[in-house]
Backbone atoms as SQL, in Angstrom:
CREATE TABLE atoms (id INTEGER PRIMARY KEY, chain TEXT, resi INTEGER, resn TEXT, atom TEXT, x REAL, y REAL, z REAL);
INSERT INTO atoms VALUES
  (1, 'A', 1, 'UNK', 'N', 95.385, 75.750, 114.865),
  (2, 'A', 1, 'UNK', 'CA', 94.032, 76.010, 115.359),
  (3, 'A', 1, 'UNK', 'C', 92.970, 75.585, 114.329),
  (4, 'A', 2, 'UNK', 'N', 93.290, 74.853, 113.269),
  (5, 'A', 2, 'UNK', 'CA', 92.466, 75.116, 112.230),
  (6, 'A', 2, 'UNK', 'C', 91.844, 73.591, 112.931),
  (7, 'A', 3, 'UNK', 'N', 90.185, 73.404, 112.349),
  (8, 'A', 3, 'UNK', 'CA', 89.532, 72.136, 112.740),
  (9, 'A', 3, 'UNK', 'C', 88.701, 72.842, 113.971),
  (10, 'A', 4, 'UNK', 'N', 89.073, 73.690, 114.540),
  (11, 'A', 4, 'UNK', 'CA', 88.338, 74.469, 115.881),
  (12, 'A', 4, 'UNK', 'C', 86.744, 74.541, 115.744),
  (13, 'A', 5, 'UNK', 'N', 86.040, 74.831, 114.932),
  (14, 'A', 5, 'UNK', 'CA', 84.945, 74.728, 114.715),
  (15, 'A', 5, 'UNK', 'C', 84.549, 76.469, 114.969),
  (16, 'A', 6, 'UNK', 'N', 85.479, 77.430, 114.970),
  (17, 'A', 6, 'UNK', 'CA', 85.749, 78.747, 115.486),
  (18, 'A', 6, 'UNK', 'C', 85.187, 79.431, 114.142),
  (19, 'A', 7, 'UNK', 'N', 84.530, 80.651, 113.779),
  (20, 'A', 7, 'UNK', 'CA', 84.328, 81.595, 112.869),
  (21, 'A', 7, 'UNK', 'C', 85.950, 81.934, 112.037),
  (22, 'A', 8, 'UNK', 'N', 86.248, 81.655, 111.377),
  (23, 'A', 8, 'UNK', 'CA', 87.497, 82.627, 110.520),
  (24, 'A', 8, 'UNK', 'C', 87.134, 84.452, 111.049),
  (25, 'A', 9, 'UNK', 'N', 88.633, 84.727, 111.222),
  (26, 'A', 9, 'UNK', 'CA', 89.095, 85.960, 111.585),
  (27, 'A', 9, 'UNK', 'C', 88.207, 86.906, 110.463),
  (28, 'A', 10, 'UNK', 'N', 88.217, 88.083, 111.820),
  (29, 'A', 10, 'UNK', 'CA', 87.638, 89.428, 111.060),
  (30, 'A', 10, 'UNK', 'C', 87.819, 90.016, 109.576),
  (31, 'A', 11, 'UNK', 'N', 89.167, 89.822, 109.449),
  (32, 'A', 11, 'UNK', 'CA', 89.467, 90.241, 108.288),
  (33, 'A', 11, 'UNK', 'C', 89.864, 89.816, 107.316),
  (34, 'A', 12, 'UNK', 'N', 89.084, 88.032, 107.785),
  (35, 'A', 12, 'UNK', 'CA', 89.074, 86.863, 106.178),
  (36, 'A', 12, 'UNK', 'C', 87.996, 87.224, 105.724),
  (37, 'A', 13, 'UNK', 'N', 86.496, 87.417, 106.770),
  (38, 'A', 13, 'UNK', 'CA', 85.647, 87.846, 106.712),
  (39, 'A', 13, 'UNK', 'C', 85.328, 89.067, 105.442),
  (40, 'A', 14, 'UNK', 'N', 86.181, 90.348, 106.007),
  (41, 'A', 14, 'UNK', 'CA', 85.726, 91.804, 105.116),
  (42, 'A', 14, 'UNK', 'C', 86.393, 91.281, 104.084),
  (43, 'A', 15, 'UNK', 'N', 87.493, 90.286, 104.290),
  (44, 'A', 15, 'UNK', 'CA', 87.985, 90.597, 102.637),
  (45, 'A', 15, 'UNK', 'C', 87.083, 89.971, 101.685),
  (46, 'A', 16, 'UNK', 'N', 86.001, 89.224, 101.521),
  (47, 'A', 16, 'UNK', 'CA', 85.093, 88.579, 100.837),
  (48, 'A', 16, 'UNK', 'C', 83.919, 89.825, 100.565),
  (49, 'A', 17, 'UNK', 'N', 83.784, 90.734, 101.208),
  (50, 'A', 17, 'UNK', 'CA', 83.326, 91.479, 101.313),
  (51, 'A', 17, 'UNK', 'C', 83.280, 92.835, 99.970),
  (52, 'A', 18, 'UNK', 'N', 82.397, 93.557, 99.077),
  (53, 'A', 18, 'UNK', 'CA', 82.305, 94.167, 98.019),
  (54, 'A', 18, 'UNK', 'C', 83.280, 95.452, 98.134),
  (55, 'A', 19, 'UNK', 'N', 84.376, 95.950, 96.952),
  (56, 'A', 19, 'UNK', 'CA', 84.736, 97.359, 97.778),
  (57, 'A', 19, 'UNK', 'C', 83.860, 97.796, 97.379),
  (58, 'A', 20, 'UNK', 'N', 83.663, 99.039, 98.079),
  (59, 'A', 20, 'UNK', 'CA', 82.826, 100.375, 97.803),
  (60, 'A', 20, 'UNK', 'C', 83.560, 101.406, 97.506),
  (61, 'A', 21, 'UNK', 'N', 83.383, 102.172, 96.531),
  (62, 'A', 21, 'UNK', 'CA', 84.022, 103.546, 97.055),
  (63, 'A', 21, 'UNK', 'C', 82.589, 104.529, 96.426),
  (64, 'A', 22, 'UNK', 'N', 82.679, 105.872, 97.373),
  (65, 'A', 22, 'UNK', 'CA', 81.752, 106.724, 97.181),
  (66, 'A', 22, 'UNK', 'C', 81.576, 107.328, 98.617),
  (67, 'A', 23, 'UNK', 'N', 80.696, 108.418, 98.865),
  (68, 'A', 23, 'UNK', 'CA', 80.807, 109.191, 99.749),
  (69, 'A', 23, 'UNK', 'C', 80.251, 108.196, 101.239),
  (70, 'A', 24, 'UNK', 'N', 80.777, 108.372, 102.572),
  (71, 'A', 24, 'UNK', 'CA', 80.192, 107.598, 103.709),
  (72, 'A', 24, 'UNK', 'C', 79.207, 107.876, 103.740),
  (73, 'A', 25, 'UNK', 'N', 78.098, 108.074, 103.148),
  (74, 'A', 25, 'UNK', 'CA', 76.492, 108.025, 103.433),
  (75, 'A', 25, 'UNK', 'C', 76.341, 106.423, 102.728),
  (76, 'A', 26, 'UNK', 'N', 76.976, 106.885, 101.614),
  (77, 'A', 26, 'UNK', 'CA', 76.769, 105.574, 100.532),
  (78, 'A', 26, 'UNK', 'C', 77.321, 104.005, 101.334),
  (79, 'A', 27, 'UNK', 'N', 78.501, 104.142, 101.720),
  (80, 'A', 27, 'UNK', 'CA', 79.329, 103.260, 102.426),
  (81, 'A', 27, 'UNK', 'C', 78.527, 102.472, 103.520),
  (82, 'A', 28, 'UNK', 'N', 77.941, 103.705, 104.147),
  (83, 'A', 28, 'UNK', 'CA', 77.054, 103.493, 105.422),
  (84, 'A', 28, 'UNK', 'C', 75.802, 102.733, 105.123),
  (85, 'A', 29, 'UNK', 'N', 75.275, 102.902, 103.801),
  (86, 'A', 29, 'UNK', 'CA', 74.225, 102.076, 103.445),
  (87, 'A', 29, 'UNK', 'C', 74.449, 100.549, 103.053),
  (88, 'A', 30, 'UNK', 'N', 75.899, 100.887, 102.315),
  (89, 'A', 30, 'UNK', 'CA', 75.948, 99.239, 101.640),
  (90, 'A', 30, 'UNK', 'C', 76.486, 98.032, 103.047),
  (91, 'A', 31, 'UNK', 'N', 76.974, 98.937, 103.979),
  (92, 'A', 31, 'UNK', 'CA', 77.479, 98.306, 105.210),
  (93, 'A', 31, 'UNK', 'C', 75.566, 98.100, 105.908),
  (94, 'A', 32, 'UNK', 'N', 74.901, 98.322, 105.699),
  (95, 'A', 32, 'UNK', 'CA', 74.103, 98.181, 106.396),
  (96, 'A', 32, 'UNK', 'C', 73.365, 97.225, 105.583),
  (97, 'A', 33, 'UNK', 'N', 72.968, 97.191, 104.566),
  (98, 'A', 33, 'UNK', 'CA', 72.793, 95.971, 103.503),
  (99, 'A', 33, 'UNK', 'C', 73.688, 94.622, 104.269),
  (100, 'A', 34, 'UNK', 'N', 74.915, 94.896, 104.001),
  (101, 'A', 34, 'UNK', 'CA', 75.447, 93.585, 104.057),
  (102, 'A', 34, 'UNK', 'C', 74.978, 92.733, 105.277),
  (103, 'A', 35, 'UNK', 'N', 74.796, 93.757, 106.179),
  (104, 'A', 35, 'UNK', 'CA', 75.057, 93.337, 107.549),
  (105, 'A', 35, 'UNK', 'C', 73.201, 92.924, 107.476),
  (106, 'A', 36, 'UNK', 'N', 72.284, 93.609, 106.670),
  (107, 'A', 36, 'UNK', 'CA', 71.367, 92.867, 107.020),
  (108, 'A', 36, 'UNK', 'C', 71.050, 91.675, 106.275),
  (109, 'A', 37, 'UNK', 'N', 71.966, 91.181, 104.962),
  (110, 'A', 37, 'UNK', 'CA', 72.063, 90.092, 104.499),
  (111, 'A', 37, 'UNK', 'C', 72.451, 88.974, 104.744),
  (112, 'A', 38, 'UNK', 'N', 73.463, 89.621, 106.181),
  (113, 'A', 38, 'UNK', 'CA', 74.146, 88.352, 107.060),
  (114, 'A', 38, 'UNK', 'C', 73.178, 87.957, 108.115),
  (115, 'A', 39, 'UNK', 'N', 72.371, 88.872, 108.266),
  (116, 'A', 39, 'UNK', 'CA', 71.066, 88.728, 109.429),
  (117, 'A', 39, 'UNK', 'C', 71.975, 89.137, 110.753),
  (118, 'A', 40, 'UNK', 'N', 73.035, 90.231, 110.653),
  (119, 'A', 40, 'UNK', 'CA', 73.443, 90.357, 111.840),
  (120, 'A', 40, 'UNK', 'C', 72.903, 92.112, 111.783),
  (121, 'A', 41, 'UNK', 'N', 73.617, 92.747, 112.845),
  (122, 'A', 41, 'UNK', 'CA', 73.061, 93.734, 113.721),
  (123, 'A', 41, 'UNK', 'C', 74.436, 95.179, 113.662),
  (124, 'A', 42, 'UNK', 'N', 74.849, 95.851, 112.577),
  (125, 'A', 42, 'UNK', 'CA', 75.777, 96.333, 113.006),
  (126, 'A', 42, 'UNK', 'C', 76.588, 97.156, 114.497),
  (127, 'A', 43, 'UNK', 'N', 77.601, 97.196, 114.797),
  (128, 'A', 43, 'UNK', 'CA', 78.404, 97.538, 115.825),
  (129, 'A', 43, 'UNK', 'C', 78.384, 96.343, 116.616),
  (130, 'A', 44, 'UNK', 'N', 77.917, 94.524, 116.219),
  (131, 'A', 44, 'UNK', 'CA', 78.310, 93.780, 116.886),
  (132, 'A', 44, 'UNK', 'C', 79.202, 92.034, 116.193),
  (133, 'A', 45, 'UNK', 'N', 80.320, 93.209, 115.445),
  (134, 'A', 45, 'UNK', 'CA', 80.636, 92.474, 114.675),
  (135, 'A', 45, 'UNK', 'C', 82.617, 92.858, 115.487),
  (136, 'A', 46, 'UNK', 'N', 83.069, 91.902, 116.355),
  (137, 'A', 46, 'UNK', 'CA', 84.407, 92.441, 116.755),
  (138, 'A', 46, 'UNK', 'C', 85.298, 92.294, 116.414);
């Protein structure tokens, strides 16, 4: 499938992605950062 012109899978995606650890308020913020750094919209990421 590769050459598809398709997005790479969900979870090539998160793995590029920062860990976090700290309480889900915190989590919830840096997820909301990212997602507004990607210029996307969270809960529309499948």
């Amino acid at each position: 499938m590769a050459g598809n012109g398709l997005p790479k899978k969900r979870d090539d995606w998160a793995d590029k992605q920062p860990v976090v650890s700290g309480s889900p308020e915190d989590v919830d913020q840096v997820i909301d950062q990212v997602a507004e750094n990607l210029g996307v919209e969270r809960g529309k990421q499948d």
